[in-house]
PDB file of C-alpha atoms in Angstrom:
ATOM      1  CA  MET A   1    -130.295  64.049  28.210  1.00 91.00           C
ATOM      2  CA  LEU A   2    -129.369  61.942  24.797  1.00 94.00           C
ATOM      3  CA  PRO A   3    -125.571  61.237  23.983  1.00 95.00           C
ATOM      4  CA  LEU A   4    -126.437  62.060  20.227  1.00 95.00           C
ATOM      5  CA  SER A   5    -127.678  65.512  21.710  1.00 94.00           C
ATOM      6  CA  LEU A   6    -124.782  66.000  23.291  1.00 95.00           C
ATOM      7  CA  LEU A   7    -122.111  65.370  20.334  1.00 95.00           C
ATOM      8  CA  ARG A   8    -124.403  67.952  18.146  1.00 95.00           C
ATOM      9  CA  THR A   9    -123.793  70.419  20.660  1.00 95.00           C
ATOM     10  CA  ALA A  10    -120.392  69.719  20.445  1.00 95.00           C
ATOM     11  CA  GLN A  11    -119.883  70.856  17.184  1.00 95.00           C
ATOM     12  CA  ASN A  12    -117.250  73.190  16.669  1.00 95.00           C
ATOM     13  CA  HIS A  13    -115.791  72.482  19.712  1.00 96.00           C
ATOM     14  CA  PRO A  14    -112.605  70.316  19.326  1.00 97.00           C
ATOM     15  CA  MET A  15    -112.255  66.456  20.991  1.00 96.00           C
ATOM     16  CA  LEU A  16    -110.752  63.165  21.416  1.00 96.00           C
ATOM     17  CA  VAL A  17    -112.125  60.424  19.614  1.00 97.00           C
ATOM     18  CA  GLU A  18    -111.037  56.505  20.292  1.00 96.00           C
ATOM     19  CA  LEU A  19    -111.692  54.168  18.408  1.00 96.00           C
ATOM     20  CA  LYS A  20    -112.140  50.113  18.885  1.00 94.00           C
ATOM     21  CA  ASN A  21    -108.744  49.409  17.274  1.00 94.00           C
ATOM     22  CA  GLY A  22    -107.145  51.984  19.794  1.00 94.00           C
ATOM     23  CA  GLU A  23    -106.408  54.786  17.672  1.00 96.00           C
ATOM     24  CA  THR A  24    -106.847  57.988  19.117  1.00 97.00           C
ATOM     25  CA  TYR A  25    -108.309  61.034  16.478  1.00 97.00           C
ATOM     26  CA  ASN A  26    -107.796  64.681  17.864  1.00 97.00           C
ATOM     27  CA  GLY A  27    -109.684  67.174  16.362  1.00 97.00           C
ATOM     28  CA  HIS A  28    -112.762  69.964  15.777  1.00 97.00           C
ATOM     29  CA  LEU A  29    -116.385  68.646  15.295  1.00 97.00           C
ATOM     30  CA  VAL A  30    -117.309  69.568  11.557  1.00 97.00           C
ATOM     31  CA  SER A  31    -120.570  67.460  11.753  1.00 95.00           C
ATOM     32  CA  CYS A  32    -122.014  64.580  13.410  1.00 95.00           C
ATOM     33  CA  ASP A  33    -125.423  62.759  12.101  1.00 94.00           C
ATOM     34  CA  ASN A  34    -128.015  60.166  14.475  1.00 95.00           C
ATOM     35  CA  TRP A  35    -124.829  57.137  13.777  1.00 95.00           C
ATOM     36  CA  MET A  36    -122.268  58.913  15.366  1.00 96.00           C
ATOM     37  CA  ASN A  37    -120.905  59.248  12.016  1.00 97.00           C
ATOM     38  CA  ILE A  38    -118.826  62.255  12.335  1.00 97.00           C
ATOM     39  CA  ASN A  39    -116.100  64.902   9.837  1.00 96.00           C
ATOM     40  CA  LEU A  40    -113.216  66.273  12.634  1.00 97.00           C
ATOM     41  CA  ARG A  41    -111.432  68.803  10.747  1.00 97.00           C
ATOM     42  CA  GLU A  42    -107.223  69.925  11.799  1.00 96.00           C
ATOM     43  CA  VAL A  43    -106.875  65.938  13.109  1.00 97.00           C
ATOM     44  CA  ILE A  44    -104.353  64.273  14.459  1.00 97.00           C
ATOM     45  CA  CYS A  45    -103.864  60.092  15.066  1.00 96.00           C
ATOM     46  CA  THR A  46    -102.263  58.699  17.324  1.00 97.00           C
ATOM     47  CA  SER A  47    -101.818  54.806  16.510  1.00 96.00           C
ATOM     48  CA  ARG A  48    -102.768  52.592  19.207  1.00 95.00           C
ATOM     49  CA  ASP A  49     -99.068  52.321  21.179  1.00 94.00           C
ATOM     50  CA  GLY A  50     -98.774  56.485  21.125  1.00 93.00           C
ATOM     51  CA  ASP A  51     -95.851  55.739  18.749  1.00 95.00           C
ATOM     52  CA  LYS A  52     -96.177  57.447  15.596  1.00 95.00           C
ATOM     53  CA  PHE A  53     -98.215  59.993  14.553  1.00 96.00           C
ATOM     54  CA  TRP A  54    -100.158  61.177  11.475  1.00 96.00           C
ATOM     55  CA  ARG A  55    -101.423  64.413  10.835  1.00 97.00           C
ATOM     56  CA  MET A  56    -104.447  65.295   8.415  1.00 95.00           C
ATOM     57  CA  PRO A  57    -107.084  68.097   7.987  1.00 96.00           C
ATOM     58  CA  GLU A  58    -109.764  66.493   7.827  1.00 95.00           C
ATOM     59  CA  CYS A  59    -111.200  63.189   8.370  1.00 95.00           C
ATOM     60  CA  TYR A  60    -114.448  61.174   8.259  1.00 97.00           C
ATOM     61  CA  ILE A  61    -115.300  58.286  11.163  1.00 97.00           C
ATOM     62  CA  ARG A  62    -117.996  55.736  10.937  1.00 97.00           C
ATOM     63  CA  GLY A  63    -119.569  56.266  14.127  1.00 96.00           C
ATOM     64  CA  SER A  64    -119.473  51.931  14.627  1.00 96.00           C
ATOM     65  CA  THR A  65    -115.768  52.416  14.883  1.00 97.00           C
ATOM     66  CA  ILE A  66    -115.808  54.596  18.152  1.00 97.00           C
ATOM     67  CA  LYS A  67    -115.406  53.432  21.300  1.00 96.00           C
ATOM     68  CA  TYR A  68    -115.533  56.549  23.036  1.00 96.00           C
ATOM     69  CA  LEU A  69    -115.768  60.728  22.637  1.00 96.00           C
ATOM     70  CA  ARG A  70    -113.702  63.056  25.257  1.00 96.00           C
ATOM     71  CA  ILE A  71    -115.495  66.389  24.955  1.00 96.00           C
ATOM     72  CA  PRO A  72    -114.825  69.531  26.332  1.00 96.00           C
ATOM     73  CA  ASP A  73    -116.359  69.565  29.647  1.00 94.00           C
ATOM     74  CA  GLU A  74    -118.506  73.087  29.478  1.00 93.00           C
ATOM     75  CA  VAL A  75    -120.414  70.902  26.139  1.00 93.00           C
ATOM     76  CA  ILE A  76    -122.632  69.603  28.903  1.00 92.00           C
ATOM     77  CA  ASP A  77    -124.161  72.760  29.796  1.00 92.00           C
ATOM     78  CA  MET A  78    -124.988  74.396  26.674  1.00 91.00           C
ATOM     79  CA  VAL A  79    -127.695  71.422  25.553  1.00 90.00           C
ATOM     80  CA  LYS A  80    -130.702  73.081  25.010  1.00 84.00           C
ATOM     81  CA  GLU A  81    -133.111  71.137  26.744  1.00 65.00           C
ATOM     82  CA  GLU A  82    -135.104  68.852  24.394  1.00 58.00           C
ATOM     83  CA  THR A  83    -135.150  65.962  27.592  1.00 49.00           C
ATOM     84  CA  ILE A  84    -138.688  67.051  28.719  1.00 54.00           C
ATOM     85  CA  VAL A  85    -140.175  66.358  25.550  1.00 54.00           C
ATOM     86  CA  LYS A  86    -138.576  63.049  25.040  1.00 52.00           C
ATOM     87  CA  ASN A  87    -139.212  62.114  28.444  1.00 55.00           C
ATOM     88  CA  ARG A  88    -142.764  62.979  28.203  1.00 57.00           C
ATOM     89  CA  GLY A  89    -143.183  60.593  24.441  1.00 54.00           C
ATOM     90  CA  ARG A  90    -141.385  57.501  27.022  1.00 54.00           C
ATOM     91  CA  GLY A  91    -143.755  57.887  29.276  1.00 53.00           C
ATOM     92  CA  ASP A  92    -147.031  57.866  27.113  1.00 56.00           C
ATOM     93  CA  MET A  93    -145.169  54.784  25.431  1.00 54.00           C
ATOM     94  CA  LYS A  94    -145.131  53.116  28.844  1.00 52.00           C
ATOM     95  CA  SER A  95    -148.775  53.204  29.496  1.00 53.00           C
ATOM     96  CA  GLY A  96    -150.025  52.982  25.571  1.00 50.00           C
ATOM     97  CA  ARG A  97    -147.879  49.956  24.791  1.00 55.00           C
ATOM     98  CA  GLY A  98    -145.591  46.905  25.083  1.00 53.00           C
ATOM     99  CA  GLY A  99    -144.831  47.227  29.069  1.00 50.00           C
ATOM    100  CA  GLY A 100    -148.670  47.815  30.689  1.00 49.00           C
ATOM    101  CA  GLN A 101    -149.888  44.897  28.420  1.00 50.00           C
ATOM    102  CA  GLY A 102    -147.308  42.847  28.978  1.00 47.00           C
ATOM    103  CA  GLY A 103    -148.156  42.412  32.680  1.00 46.00           C
ATOM    104  CA  GLN A 104    -151.506  41.398  32.141  1.00 47.00           C
ATOM    105  CA  ASN A 105    -151.151  38.947  29.880  1.00 47.00           C
ATOM    106  CA  GLN A 106    -148.555  37.818  32.045  1.00 47.00           C
ATOM    107  CA  ARG A 107    -151.616  36.864  34.336  1.00 45.00           C
ATOM    108  CA  ASN A 108    -154.834  36.576  32.567  1.00 47.00           C
ATOM    109  CA  ARG A 109    -153.983  34.663  29.134  1.00 46.00           C
ATOM    110  CA  PRO A 110    -150.987  32.907  29.972  1.00 47.00           C
ATOM    111  CA  ALA A 111    -150.721  30.908  26.439  1.00 48.00           C
ATOM    112  CA  ALA A 112    -152.241  33.987  24.871  1.00 47.00           C
ATOM    113  CA  ARG A 113    -149.083  34.073  21.664  1.00 49.00           C
ATOM    114  CA  GLY A 114    -148.770  37.367  19.081  1.00 48.00           C
ATOM    115  CA  ASN A 115    -151.546  39.610  20.822  1.00 51.00           C
ATOM    116  CA  PHE A 116    -149.982  43.149  19.293  1.00 51.00           C
ATOM    117  CA  GLY A 117    -148.266  45.764  21.072  1.00 50.00           C
ATOM    118  CA  GLY A 118    -147.477  43.257  23.644  1.00 49.00           C
ATOM    119  CA  GLY A 119    -146.228  40.970  21.344  1.00 48.00           C
ATOM    120  CA  ARG A 120    -142.361  41.164  22.826  1.00 52.00           C
ATOM    121  CA  GLY A 121    -142.561  41.707  26.679  1.00 49.00           C
ATOM    122  CA  GLY A 122    -145.434  39.713  27.075  1.00 49.00           C
ATOM    123  CA  GLY A 123    -145.164  37.053  24.732  1.00 48.00           C
ATOM    124  CA  LYS A 124    -142.058  35.920  26.562  1.00 49.00           C
ATOM    125  CA  ALA A 125    -144.089  35.449  29.715  1.00 49.00           C
ATOM    126  CA  GLY A 126    -146.860  33.966  28.114  1.00 46.00           C
ATOM    127  CA  GLY A 127    -145.000  31.183  27.465  1.00 47.00           C
ATOM    128  CA  GLN A 128    -143.465  30.431  30.224  1.00 50.00           C
ATOM    129  CA  GLY A 129    -146.393  30.832  31.839  1.00 47.00           C
ATOM    130  CA  GLY A 130    -147.774  27.723  29.026  1.00 46.00           C
ATOM    131  CA  ARG A 131    -144.886  26.049  30.552  1.00 48.00           C
ATOM    132  CA  ASN A 132    -144.523  26.255  34.409  1.00 50.00           C
ATOM    133  CA  PRO A 133    -148.011  24.123  34.872  1.00 50.00           C
ATOM    134  CA  PRO A 134    -147.066  20.904  33.076  1.00 49.00           C
ATOM    135  CA  PHE A 135    -144.005  20.620  35.140  1.00 48.00           C
ATOM    136  CA  GLN A 136    -145.488  21.426  38.349  1.00 48.00           C
ATOM    137  CA  LYS A 137    -147.906  18.780  37.291  1.00 47.00           C
ATOM    138  CA  GLN A 138    -144.369  16.128  36.748  1.00 52.00           C
ATOM    139  CA  LYS A 139    -143.161  16.490  40.103  1.00 49.00           C
ATOM    140  CA  PRO A 140    -146.334  14.871  42.707  1.00 52.00           C
ATOM    141  CA  LYS A 141    -145.758  11.850  40.123  1.00 50.00           C
ATOM    142  CA  GLN A 142    -142.195  11.707  40.994  1.00 46.00           C
TER     143      GLN A 142
ATOM    144  CA  MET B   1    -139.257  51.104  26.987  1.00 52.00           C
ATOM    145  CA  ALA B   2    -138.581  51.509  30.360  1.00 58.00           C
ATOM    146  CA  SER B   3    -135.157  50.487  30.799  1.00 66.00           C
ATOM    147  CA  GLY B   4    -133.240  50.156  34.679  1.00 85.00           C
ATOM    148  CA  LEU B   5    -130.957  52.708  33.921  1.00 90.00           C
ATOM    149  CA  ASP B   6    -133.193  55.729  34.337  1.00 92.00           C
ATOM    150  CA  ALA B   7    -132.541  55.424  38.200  1.00 93.00           C
ATOM    151  CA  PHE B   8    -128.620  55.719  37.596  1.00 95.00           C
ATOM    152  CA  VAL B   9    -129.391  58.932  35.880  1.00 95.00           C
ATOM    153  CA  ASN B  10    -127.142  61.997  37.848  1.00 96.00           C
ATOM    154  CA  HIS B  11    -125.384  58.974  40.599  1.00 96.00           C
ATOM    155  CA  THR B  12    -122.300  57.606  40.328  1.00 96.00           C
ATOM    156  CA  VAL B  13    -121.967  55.044  38.290  1.00 96.00           C
ATOM    157  CA  SER B  14    -119.486  52.405  37.835  1.00 96.00           C
ATOM    158  CA  ILE B  15    -118.252  51.070  34.020  1.00 96.00           C
ATOM    159  CA  ILE B  16    -116.380  48.573  32.545  1.00 96.00           C
ATOM    160  CA  THR B  17    -115.831  48.687  28.645  1.00 95.00           C
ATOM    161  CA  SER B  18    -115.132  44.950  26.373  1.00 94.00           C
ATOM    162  CA  ASP B  19    -111.507  46.638  26.142  1.00 93.00           C
ATOM    163  CA  GLY B  20    -111.301  45.925  30.258  1.00 94.00           C
ATOM    164  CA  ARG B  21    -111.154  49.075  31.035  1.00 95.00           C
ATOM    165  CA  ASN B  22    -112.883  50.885  34.066  1.00 96.00           C
ATOM    166  CA  PHE B  23    -114.666  54.262  34.086  1.00 96.00           C
ATOM    167  CA  ILE B  24    -115.954  55.626  37.316  1.00 96.00           C
ATOM    168  CA  GLY B  25    -119.005  59.056  36.839  1.00 96.00           C
ATOM    169  CA  THR B  26    -121.691  61.023  36.993  1.00 96.00           C
ATOM    170  CA  LEU B  27    -124.084  59.384  34.154  1.00 96.00           C
ATOM    171  CA  LYS B  28    -125.290  62.587  33.111  1.00 96.00           C
ATOM    172  CA  GLY B  29    -128.264  60.026  29.684  1.00 95.00           C
ATOM    173  CA  PHE B  30    -128.401  56.726  27.509  1.00 95.00           C
ATOM    174  CA  ASP B  31    -130.433  55.926  24.859  1.00 94.00           C
ATOM    175  CA  GLN B  32    -131.820  52.527  22.623  1.00 94.00           C
ATOM    176  CA  THR B  33    -128.304  51.659  22.165  1.00 95.00           C
ATOM    177  CA  ILE B  34    -126.714  52.490  25.920  1.00 95.00           C
ATOM    178  CA  ASN B  35    -124.743  55.072  24.405  1.00 97.00           C
ATOM    179  CA  ILE B  36    -124.058  56.599  27.847  1.00 96.00           C
ATOM    180  CA  ILE B  37    -122.477  60.090  28.937  1.00 96.00           C
ATOM    181  CA  ILE B  38    -120.737  60.538  32.353  1.00 96.00           C
ATOM    182  CA  ASP B  39    -119.419  63.705  33.167  1.00 96.00           C
ATOM    183  CA  GLU B  40    -116.220  64.395  36.302  1.00 95.00           C
ATOM    184  CA  SER B  41    -115.451  60.599  34.997  1.00 95.00           C
ATOM    185  CA  HIS B  42    -111.959  59.396  35.662  1.00 94.00           C
ATOM    186  CA  GLU B  43    -111.110  55.923  35.220  1.00 95.00           C
ATOM    187  CA  ARG B  44    -109.538  53.379  37.402  1.00 95.00           C
ATOM    188  CA  VAL B  45    -106.201  51.701  36.160  1.00 95.00           C
ATOM    189  CA  TYR B  46    -105.784  48.262  38.336  1.00 94.00           C
ATOM    190  CA  SER B  47    -102.232  46.937  38.548  1.00 92.00           C
ATOM    191  CA  THR B  48    -100.672  44.142  40.935  1.00 92.00           C
ATOM    192  CA  THR B  49     -97.529  46.493  41.629  1.00 92.00           C
ATOM    193  CA  THR B  50     -99.171  49.884  42.901  1.00 91.00           C
ATOM    194  CA  GLY B  51    -101.675  51.239  43.762  1.00 89.00           C
ATOM    195  CA  ILE B  52    -105.374  51.762  41.655  1.00 92.00           C
ATOM    196  CA  GLU B  53    -103.974  54.757  39.992  1.00 91.00           C
ATOM    197  CA  GLN B  54    -106.762  57.196  38.343  1.00 92.00           C
ATOM    198  CA  VAL B  55    -106.904  58.846  35.841  1.00 93.00           C
ATOM    199  CA  MET B  56    -109.121  62.742  35.423  1.00 93.00           C
ATOM    200  CA  LEU B  57    -110.727  62.511  32.091  1.00 94.00           C
ATOM    201  CA  GLY B  58    -113.663  64.649  32.061  1.00 94.00           C
ATOM    202  CA  LEU B  59    -116.981  64.871  30.018  1.00 96.00           C
ATOM    203  CA  HIS B  60    -117.555  61.336  28.077  1.00 95.00           C
ATOM    204  CA  ILE B  61    -119.370  59.839  25.265  1.00 96.00           C
ATOM    205  CA  ILE B  62    -119.081  55.773  25.050  1.00 97.00           C
ATOM    206  CA  ARG B  63    -120.494  54.076  22.821  1.00 97.00           C
ATOM    207  CA  GLY B  64    -122.517  51.212  23.633  1.00 95.00           C
ATOM    208  CA  ASP B  65    -121.435  48.683  21.797  1.00 95.00           C
ATOM    209  CA  ASN B  66    -118.387  49.533  24.036  1.00 95.00           C
ATOM    210  CA  VAL B  67    -120.240  49.141  27.183  1.00 95.00           C
ATOM    211  CA  ALA B  68    -119.776  45.626  29.238  1.00 95.00           C
ATOM    212  CA  ILE B  69    -121.319  46.625  32.607  1.00 95.00           C
ATOM    213  CA  ILE B  70    -121.955  49.557  34.840  1.00 96.00           C
ATOM    214  CA  GLY B  71    -123.335  49.781  38.188  1.00 95.00           C
ATOM    215  CA  LEU B  72    -124.215  52.050  40.733  1.00 95.00           C
ATOM    216  CA  ILE B  73    -121.832  52.770  43.207  1.00 95.00           C
ATOM    217  CA  ASP B  74    -122.360  53.901  46.982  1.00 94.00           C
ATOM    218  CA  GLU B  75    -120.482  57.057  47.633  1.00 91.00           C
ATOM    219  CA  ASP B  76    -119.543  56.304  51.054  1.00 93.00           C
ATOM    220  CA  VAL B  77    -118.683  53.219  50.833  1.00 94.00           C
ATOM    221  CA  ASP B  78    -116.527  54.109  48.053  1.00 92.00           C
ATOM    222  CA  ASN B  79    -114.738  57.929  49.418  1.00 91.00           C
ATOM    223  CA  ARG B  80    -113.985  54.947  52.472  1.00 91.00           C
ATOM    224  CA  LEU B  81    -111.396  52.788  50.030  1.00 91.00           C
ATOM    225  CA  ASN B  82    -108.134  54.221  50.629  1.00 90.00           C
ATOM    226  CA  LEU B  83    -107.400  53.093  46.485  1.00 89.00           C
ATOM    227  CA  ALA B  84    -103.705  53.225  47.106  1.00 86.00           C
ATOM    228  CA  ASN B  85    -103.346  50.375  48.996  1.00 90.00           C
ATOM    229  CA  ILE B  86    -105.615  48.238  46.432  1.00 91.00           C
ATOM    230  CA  LYS B  87    -103.915  46.386  44.362  1.00 92.00           C
ATOM    231  CA  ALA B  88    -105.391  43.663  41.326  1.00 92.00           C
ATOM    232  CA  GLU B  89    -104.666  42.533  38.328  1.00 92.00           C
ATOM    233  CA  PRO B  90    -106.080  44.339  35.285  1.00 92.00           C
ATOM    234  CA  LEU B  91    -109.549  42.940  33.613  1.00 92.00           C
ATOM    235  CA  ASN B  92    -108.868  41.041  29.576  1.00 92.00           C
ATOM    236  CA  ALA B  93    -110.445  41.781  26.779  1.00 90.00           C
ATOM    237  CA  VAL B  94    -113.915  40.557  26.244  1.00 88.00           C
ATOM    238  CA  VAL B  95    -113.151  37.944  23.783  1.00 86.00           C
ATOM    239  CA  HIS B  96    -115.696  37.878  21.026  1.00 81.00           C
TER     240      HIS B  96
END
């Protein structure tokens, strides 16, 4: 289950949001987007030390400032099952791109660079392969 | 891209956040940025004077930015711990 699917499901539910600066916001989730930016209604903001409170009818919180969200327990049972489709997509990628090819590069073409798709995983491993042989050659000299 | 976290889903995990807190709960999901869902979670608050205090929390989404460590908990070992007798200094926040 994806965290943002759960958050989307939690729309119209009450929640507690703690920001990175320690402030907490209690309110009802109105809407959210793929960046975790959220709209809350009927908000009570509590200062970091819990000694000051502010009430506001609504607020908008930038996702990147959030530390965590506390959501009512029952919401997790309401998430629509889109996880199966997502997993299938991930599995296809594993065999079709990066992962599989990276492994091949490591064995067969140690010094190969810039192979599409293998670029991230394979490239790194290739670099190591290239470096290792000279290192082994040096050893007998010492 | 395979993530090592796949193996942790539906298991009890311990999460240490960059503010030095320790959350325990069942990992229900995660995404590319390590945003994390933990269910039936609690926080363990460490102290040098009294034992570990457990604060019940419930369902949480923790934003990936704040996640420092995710560890799998061996429930057999964990259940054998007497948390009330364990005293430890709380962790400091990560210094950026």
